[in-house]
XYZ file of C-alpha atoms in Angstrom:
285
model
C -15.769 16.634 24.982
C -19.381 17.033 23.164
C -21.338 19.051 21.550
C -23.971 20.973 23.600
C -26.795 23.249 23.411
C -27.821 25.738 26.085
C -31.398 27.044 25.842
C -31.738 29.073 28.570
C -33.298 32.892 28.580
C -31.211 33.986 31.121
C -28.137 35.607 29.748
C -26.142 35.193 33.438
C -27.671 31.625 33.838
C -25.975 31.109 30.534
C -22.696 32.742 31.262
C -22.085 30.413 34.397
C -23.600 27.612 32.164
C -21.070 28.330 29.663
C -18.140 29.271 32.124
C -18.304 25.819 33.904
C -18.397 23.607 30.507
C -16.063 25.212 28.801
C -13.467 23.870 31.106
C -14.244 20.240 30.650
C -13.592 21.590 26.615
C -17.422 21.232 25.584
C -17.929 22.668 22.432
C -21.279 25.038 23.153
C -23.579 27.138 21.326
C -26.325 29.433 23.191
C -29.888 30.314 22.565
C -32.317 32.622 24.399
C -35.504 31.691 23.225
C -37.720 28.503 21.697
C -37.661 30.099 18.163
C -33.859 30.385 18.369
C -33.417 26.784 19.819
C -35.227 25.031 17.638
C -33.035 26.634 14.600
C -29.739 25.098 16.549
C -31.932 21.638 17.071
C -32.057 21.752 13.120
C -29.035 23.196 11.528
C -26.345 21.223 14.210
C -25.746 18.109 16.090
C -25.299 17.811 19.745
C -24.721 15.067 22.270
C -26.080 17.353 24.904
C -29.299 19.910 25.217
C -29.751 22.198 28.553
C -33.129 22.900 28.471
C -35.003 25.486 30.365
C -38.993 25.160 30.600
C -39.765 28.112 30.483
C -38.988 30.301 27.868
C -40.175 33.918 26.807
C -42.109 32.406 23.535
C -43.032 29.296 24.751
C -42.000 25.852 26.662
C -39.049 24.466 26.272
C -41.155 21.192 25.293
C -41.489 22.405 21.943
C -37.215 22.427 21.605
C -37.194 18.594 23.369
C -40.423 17.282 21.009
C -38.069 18.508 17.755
C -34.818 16.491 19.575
C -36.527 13.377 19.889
C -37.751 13.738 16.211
C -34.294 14.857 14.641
C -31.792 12.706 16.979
C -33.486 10.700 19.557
C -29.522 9.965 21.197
C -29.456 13.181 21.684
C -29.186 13.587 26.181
C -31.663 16.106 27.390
C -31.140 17.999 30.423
C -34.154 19.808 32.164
C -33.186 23.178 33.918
C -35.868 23.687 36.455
C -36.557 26.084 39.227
C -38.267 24.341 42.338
C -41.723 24.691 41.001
C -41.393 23.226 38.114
C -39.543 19.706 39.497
C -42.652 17.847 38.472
C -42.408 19.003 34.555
C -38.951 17.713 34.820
C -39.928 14.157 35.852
C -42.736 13.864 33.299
C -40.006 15.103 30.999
C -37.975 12.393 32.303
C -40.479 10.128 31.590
C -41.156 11.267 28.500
C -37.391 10.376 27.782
C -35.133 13.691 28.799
C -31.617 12.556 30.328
C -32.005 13.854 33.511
C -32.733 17.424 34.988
C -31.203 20.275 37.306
C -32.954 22.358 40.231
C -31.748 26.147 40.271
C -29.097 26.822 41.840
C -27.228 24.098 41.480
C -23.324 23.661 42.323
C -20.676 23.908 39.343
C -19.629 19.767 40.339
C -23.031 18.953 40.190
C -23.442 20.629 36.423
C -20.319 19.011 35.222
C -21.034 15.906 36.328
C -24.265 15.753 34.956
C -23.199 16.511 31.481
C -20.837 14.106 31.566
C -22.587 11.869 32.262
C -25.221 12.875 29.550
C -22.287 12.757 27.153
C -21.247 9.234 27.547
C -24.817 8.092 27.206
C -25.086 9.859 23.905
C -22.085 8.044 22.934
C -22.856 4.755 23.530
C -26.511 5.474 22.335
C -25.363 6.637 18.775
C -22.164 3.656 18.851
C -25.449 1.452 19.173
C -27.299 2.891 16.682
C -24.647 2.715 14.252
C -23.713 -1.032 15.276
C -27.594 -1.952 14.545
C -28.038 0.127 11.214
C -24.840 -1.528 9.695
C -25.040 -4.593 11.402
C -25.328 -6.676 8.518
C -22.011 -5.313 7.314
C -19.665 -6.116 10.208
C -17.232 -8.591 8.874
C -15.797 -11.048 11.345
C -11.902 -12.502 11.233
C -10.788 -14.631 8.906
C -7.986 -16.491 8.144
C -6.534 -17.108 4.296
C -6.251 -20.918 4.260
C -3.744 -22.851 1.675
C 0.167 -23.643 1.683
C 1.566 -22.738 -2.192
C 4.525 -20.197 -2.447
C 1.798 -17.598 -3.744
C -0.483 -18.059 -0.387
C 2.486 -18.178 1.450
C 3.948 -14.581 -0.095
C 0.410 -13.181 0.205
C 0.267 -13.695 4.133
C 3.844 -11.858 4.192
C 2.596 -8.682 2.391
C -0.317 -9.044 4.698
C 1.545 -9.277 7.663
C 3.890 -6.305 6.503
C 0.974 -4.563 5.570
C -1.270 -5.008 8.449
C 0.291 -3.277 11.170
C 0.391 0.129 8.929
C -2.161 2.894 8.321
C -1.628 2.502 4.945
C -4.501 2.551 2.253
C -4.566 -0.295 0.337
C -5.964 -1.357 -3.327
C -7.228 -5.022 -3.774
C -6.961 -6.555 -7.200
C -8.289 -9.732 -8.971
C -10.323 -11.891 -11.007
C -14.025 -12.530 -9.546
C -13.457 -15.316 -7.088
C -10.033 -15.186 -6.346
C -10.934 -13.913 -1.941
C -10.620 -10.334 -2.207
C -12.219 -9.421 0.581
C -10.922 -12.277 2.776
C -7.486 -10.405 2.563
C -9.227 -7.387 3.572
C -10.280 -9.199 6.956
C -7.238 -10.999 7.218
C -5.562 -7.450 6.893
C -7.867 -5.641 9.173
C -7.418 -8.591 11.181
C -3.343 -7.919 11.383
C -4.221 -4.139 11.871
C -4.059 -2.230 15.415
C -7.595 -1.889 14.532
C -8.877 -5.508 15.024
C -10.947 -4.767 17.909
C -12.553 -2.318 15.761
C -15.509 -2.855 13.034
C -14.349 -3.865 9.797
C -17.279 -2.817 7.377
C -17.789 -3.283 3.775
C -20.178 -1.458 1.368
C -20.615 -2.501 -2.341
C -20.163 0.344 -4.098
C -21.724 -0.577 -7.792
C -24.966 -1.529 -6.075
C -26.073 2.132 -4.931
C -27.261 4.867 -7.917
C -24.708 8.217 -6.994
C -26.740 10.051 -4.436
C -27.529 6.791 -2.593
C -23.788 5.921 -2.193
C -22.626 9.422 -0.982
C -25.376 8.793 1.729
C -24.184 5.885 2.431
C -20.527 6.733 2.629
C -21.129 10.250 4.055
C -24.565 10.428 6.211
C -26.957 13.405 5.466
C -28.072 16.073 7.257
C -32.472 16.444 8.207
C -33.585 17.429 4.843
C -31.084 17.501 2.311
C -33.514 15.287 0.088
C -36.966 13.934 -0.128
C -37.389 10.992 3.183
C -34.771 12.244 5.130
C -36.671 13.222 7.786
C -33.800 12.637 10.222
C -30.095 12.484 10.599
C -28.123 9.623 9.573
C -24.313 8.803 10.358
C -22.722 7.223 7.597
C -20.215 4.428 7.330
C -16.992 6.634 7.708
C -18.477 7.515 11.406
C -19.526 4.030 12.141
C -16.182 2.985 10.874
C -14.567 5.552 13.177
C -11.329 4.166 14.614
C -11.802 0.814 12.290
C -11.805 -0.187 8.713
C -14.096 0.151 5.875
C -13.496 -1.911 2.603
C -15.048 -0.234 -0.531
C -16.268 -3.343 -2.439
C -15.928 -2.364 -6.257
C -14.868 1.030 -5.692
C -14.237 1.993 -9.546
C -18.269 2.112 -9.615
C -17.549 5.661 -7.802
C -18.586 8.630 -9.541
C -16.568 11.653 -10.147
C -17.857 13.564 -7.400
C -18.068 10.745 -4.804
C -14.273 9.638 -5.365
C -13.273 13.621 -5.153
C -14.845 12.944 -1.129
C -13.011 9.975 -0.593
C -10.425 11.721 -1.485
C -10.640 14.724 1.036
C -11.282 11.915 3.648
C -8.041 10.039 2.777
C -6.388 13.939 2.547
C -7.628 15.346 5.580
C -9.732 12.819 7.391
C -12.649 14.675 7.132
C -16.129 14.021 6.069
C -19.215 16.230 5.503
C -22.545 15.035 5.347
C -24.876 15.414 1.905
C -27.317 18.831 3.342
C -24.586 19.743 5.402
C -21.801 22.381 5.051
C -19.935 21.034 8.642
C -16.710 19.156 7.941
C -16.414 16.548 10.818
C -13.202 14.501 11.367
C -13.173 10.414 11.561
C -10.287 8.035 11.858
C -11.530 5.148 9.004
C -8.245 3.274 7.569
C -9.603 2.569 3.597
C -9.253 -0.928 1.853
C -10.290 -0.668 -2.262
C -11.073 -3.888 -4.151
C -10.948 -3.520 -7.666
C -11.751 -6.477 -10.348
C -9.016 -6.838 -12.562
C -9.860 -7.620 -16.155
């Protein structure tokens, strides 16, 4: 399932557009004209774009020229009539998915957005793996063979196989965050990304970006869309280094997340769900 984007003038093109994806579950929203895709370019996300060339007030290059700006993973599709195949291929070139020739069978449609689907998938999976790369934490073991080491690897190995939230506490030093691998490690999530954030060394609005992504806009320089941890965490674990540094308002978010497992971007009002099992570490004093 993905979110797509039909631009297409036609209002019976777009019914049969519509018709055919809705039974794969797509999650659509229309436009008619360049002016009214380029507000659903801006305001949403989408894996997928149909895009028709030729629009009533103007080309549909304008719509794919604001994609690659806002979300270059997002998959273009061309919809082109037979005398406009050669537009399609420079838009191909010019990096669109792929692209359609009216009429074209209801298979052939599916197929095709399917396929876009998946790339857009692995294309934003990569993005987030390279934007956080320096965060992915490997597995470790917790080395040692006192009565306290040997109790800690019990909790951990009670703990581990849960979906439980857990808080990590002690002195500067004492391997903190090795437990957190080692538990992450022990989790049905160890073929997942384990990624830690410290959160005393961003100012408020940095580490709600962070956590949380933002939206095109919602501040001065963000003059794209970013995914934030929760999403690249999706399905894994993220370990909130220091997470007492948290303001008010960014620990009320965490808590909707560990509520509801939901997450909305700063600039955006669009709640989007993620599956991030949460590991605190707290100093103790």
């Amino acid at each position: 399932m993905a979110r797509v984007l039909i631009v297409e003038d036609e209002p019976n093109m777009r019914k049969v557009l519509s018709a055919n994806l809705r039974q794969d579950g797509h999650v659509l929203v229309e436009a008619a004209t360049v002016k009214e895709g380029l507000r659903a370019v801006n305001g949403n996300d989408f894996e997928v774009v149909l895009l028709d060339q030729k629009l009533p007030d103007g080309e549909g290059s304008e719509v794919f020229k604001a994609i690659q700006q806002s979300e270059p993973s997002t998959a273009v599709v061309m919809l082109t009539a037979y005398g406009t195949v050669e537009l399609a291929v420079d838009a191909m070139r010019s990096g669109a998915f792929d692209f359609l020739t009216k009429p074209f069978s209801s298979d052939n449609l599916r197929a095709v957005v399917h396929r876009a689907a998946e790339w857009a998938s692995l294309q934003r999976e990569n993005q987030l793996l390279r934007n956080t790369v320096g965060r992915l934490e490997g597995q470790s073991e917790i080395r040692g063979s006192s009565e306290p080491v040997a109790k800690l690897r019990q909790v951990i190995s009670r703990v581990g196989p849960t979906e439980a939230t857990v808080l990590i506490t002690g002195e500067t030093g004492t391997g903190k965050e090795l437990v957190a691998r080692a538990i992450h490690k022990n989790s049905t999530r160890t073929n997942k990304p384990l990624i830690s954030v410290n959160c005393a060394a961003f100012s408020e609005t940095l580490l709600e970006s962070e956590l949380f992504g933002h939206e095109r806009g919602a501040f001065t320089g963000a003059d794209k869309i970013r995914h934030g941890l929760f999403e690249a965490a999706h399905q894994g674990t993220l370990f909130l280094d220091e997470a007492g540094e948290m303001s008010a308002a960014a620990q009320a978010k965490l808590l909707r997340v560990l509520a509801e497992g939901k997450i909305t971007r700063v600039g955006s009002t669009v709640a989007r769900d993620v599956d991030v099992r949460v590991l605190r570490q707290r100093t103790a004093i």
